[in-house]
C-alpha atoms as a printed R data frame, in Angstrom:
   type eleno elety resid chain resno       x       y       z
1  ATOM     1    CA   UNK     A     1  11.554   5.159   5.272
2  ATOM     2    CA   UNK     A     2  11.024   6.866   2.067
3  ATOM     3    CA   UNK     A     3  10.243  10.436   3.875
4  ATOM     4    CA   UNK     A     4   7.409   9.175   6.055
5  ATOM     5    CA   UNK     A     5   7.010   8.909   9.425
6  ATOM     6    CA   UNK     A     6   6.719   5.159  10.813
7  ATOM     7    CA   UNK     A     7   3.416   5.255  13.295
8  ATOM     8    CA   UNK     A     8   3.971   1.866  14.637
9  ATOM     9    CA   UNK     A     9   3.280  -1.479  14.159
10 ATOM    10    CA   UNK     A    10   0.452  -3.699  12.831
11 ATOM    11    CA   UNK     A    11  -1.470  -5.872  10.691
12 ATOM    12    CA   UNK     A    12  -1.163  -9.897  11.247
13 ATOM    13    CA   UNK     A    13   2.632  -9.949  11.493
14 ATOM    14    CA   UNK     A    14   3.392  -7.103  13.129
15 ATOM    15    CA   UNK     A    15   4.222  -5.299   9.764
16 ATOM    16    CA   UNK     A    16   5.795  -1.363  10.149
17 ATOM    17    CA   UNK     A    17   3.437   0.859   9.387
18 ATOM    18    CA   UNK     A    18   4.324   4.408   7.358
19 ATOM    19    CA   UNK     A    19   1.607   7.691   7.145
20 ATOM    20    CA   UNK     A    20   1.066   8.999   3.936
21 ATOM    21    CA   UNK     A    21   1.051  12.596   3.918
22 ATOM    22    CA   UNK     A    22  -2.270  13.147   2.240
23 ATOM    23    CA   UNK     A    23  -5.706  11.556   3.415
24 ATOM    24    CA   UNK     A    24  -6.878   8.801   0.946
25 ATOM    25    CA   UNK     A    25 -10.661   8.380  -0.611
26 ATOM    26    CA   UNK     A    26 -10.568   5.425  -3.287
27 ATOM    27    CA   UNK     A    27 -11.799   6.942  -6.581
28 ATOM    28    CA   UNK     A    28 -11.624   4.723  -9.794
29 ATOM    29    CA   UNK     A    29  -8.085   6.165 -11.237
30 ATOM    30    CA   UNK     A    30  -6.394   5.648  -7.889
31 ATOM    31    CA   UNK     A    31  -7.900   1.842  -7.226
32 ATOM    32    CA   UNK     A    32  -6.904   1.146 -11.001
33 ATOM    33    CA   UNK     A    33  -3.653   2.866 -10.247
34 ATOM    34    CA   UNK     A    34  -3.241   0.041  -7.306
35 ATOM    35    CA   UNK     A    35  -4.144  -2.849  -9.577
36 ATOM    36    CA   UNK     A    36  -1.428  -1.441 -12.217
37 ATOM    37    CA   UNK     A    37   1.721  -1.085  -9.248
38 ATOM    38    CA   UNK     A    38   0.407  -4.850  -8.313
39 ATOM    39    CA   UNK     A    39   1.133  -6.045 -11.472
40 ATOM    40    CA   UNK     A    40   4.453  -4.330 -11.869
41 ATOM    41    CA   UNK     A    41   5.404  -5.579  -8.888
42 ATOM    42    CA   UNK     A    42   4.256  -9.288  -9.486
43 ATOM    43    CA   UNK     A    43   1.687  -8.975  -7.440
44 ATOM    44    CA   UNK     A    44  -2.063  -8.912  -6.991
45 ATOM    45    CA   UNK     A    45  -4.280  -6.699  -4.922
46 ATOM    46    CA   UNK     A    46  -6.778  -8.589  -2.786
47 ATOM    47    CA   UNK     A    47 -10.024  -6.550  -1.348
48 ATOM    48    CA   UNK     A    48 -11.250  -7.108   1.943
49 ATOM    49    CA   UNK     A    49 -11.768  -4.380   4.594
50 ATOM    50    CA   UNK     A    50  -9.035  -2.488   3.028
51 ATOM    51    CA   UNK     A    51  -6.685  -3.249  -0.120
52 ATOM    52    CA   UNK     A    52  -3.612  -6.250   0.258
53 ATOM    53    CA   UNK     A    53  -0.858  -6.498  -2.103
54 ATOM    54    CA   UNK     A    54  -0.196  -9.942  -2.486
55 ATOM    55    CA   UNK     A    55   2.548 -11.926  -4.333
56 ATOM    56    CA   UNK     A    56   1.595 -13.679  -7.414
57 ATOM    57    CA   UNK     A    57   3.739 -16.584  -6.559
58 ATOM    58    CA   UNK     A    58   3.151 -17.995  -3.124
59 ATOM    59    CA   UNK     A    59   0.422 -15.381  -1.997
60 ATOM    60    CA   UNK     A    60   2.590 -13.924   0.368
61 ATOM    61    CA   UNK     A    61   1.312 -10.399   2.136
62 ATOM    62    CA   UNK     A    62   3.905  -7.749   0.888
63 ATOM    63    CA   UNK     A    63   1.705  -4.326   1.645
64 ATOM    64    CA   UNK     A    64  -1.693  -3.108   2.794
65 ATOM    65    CA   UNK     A    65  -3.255   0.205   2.222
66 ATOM    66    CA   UNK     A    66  -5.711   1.646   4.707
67 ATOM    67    CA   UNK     A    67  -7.501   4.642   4.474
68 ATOM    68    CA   UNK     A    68  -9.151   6.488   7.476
69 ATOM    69    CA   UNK     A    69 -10.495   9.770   7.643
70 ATOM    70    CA   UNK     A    70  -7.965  12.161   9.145
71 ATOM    71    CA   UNK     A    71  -4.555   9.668   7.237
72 ATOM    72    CA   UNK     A    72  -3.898   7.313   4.885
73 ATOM    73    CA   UNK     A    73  -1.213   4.378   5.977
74 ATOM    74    CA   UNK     A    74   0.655   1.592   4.355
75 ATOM    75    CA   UNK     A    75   2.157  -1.586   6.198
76 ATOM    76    CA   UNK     A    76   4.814  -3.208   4.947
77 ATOM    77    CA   UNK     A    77   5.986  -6.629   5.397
78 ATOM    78    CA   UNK     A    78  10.213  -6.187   6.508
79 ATOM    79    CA   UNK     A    79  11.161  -8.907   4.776
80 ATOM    80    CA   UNK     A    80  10.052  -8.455   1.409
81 ATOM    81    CA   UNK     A    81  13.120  -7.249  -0.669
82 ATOM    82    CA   UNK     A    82  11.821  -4.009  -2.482
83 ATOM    83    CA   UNK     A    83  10.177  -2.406   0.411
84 ATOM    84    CA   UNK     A    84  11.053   1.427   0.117
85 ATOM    85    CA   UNK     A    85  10.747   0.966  -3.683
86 ATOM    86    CA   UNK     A    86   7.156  -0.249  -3.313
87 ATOM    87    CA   UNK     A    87   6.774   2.707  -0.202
88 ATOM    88    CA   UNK     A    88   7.611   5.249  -2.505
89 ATOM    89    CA   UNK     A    89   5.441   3.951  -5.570
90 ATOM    90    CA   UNK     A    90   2.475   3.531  -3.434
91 ATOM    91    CA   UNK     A    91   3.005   7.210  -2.174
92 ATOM    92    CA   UNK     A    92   3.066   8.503  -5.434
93 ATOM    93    CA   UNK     A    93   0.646   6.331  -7.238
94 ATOM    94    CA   UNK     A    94  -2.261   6.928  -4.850
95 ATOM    95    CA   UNK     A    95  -1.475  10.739  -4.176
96 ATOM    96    CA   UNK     A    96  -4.870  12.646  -4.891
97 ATOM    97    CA   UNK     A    97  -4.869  14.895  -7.621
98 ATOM    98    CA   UNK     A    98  -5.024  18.131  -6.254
99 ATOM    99    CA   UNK     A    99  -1.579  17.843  -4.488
């Protein structure tokens, strides 16, 4: 989807998970850059172990973002309508950078 390679599945629901091609180290402009895309996406990012993109309305899990040290991944929940379009913002929002 969106260019990037599905890695398999995960998270609570068994949500596809997509490698970004860059590795991912949260700096203040990118974790702003998250809370921004939230909110033009209805949403709202809730912290835990890593970052969950959450639906204003219901609460409902639509992405997580979780950063290791080698990749950077994103799972997506298959239902939720705008999934590629929220793939591809993601992508580009959090890109370091230096690429």
């Amino acid at each position: 989807m969106a260019g990037l390679p599905l890695i398999g599945l995960g998270g609570s629901c068994g949500k596809p998970c997509f490698a970004l091609p860059y590795t991912l180290t949260w700096t203040e402009a990118n974790t702003l850059a998250l809370e921004e895309l939230a909110r033009d996406v209805d949403c709202f990012v809730e912290y835990g172990v890593y970052p969950h993109l959450k639906l204003q309305d219901g609460e409902q899990e639509v992405a997580a973002v979780q950063d290791w040290t080698t990749f950077a991944m994103v799972y997506l929940r298959p239902g939720y309508g705008r999934t590629e379009e929220l793939l591809i913002t993601l992508r580009d929002h959090l890109a370091p950078a230096t690429l």
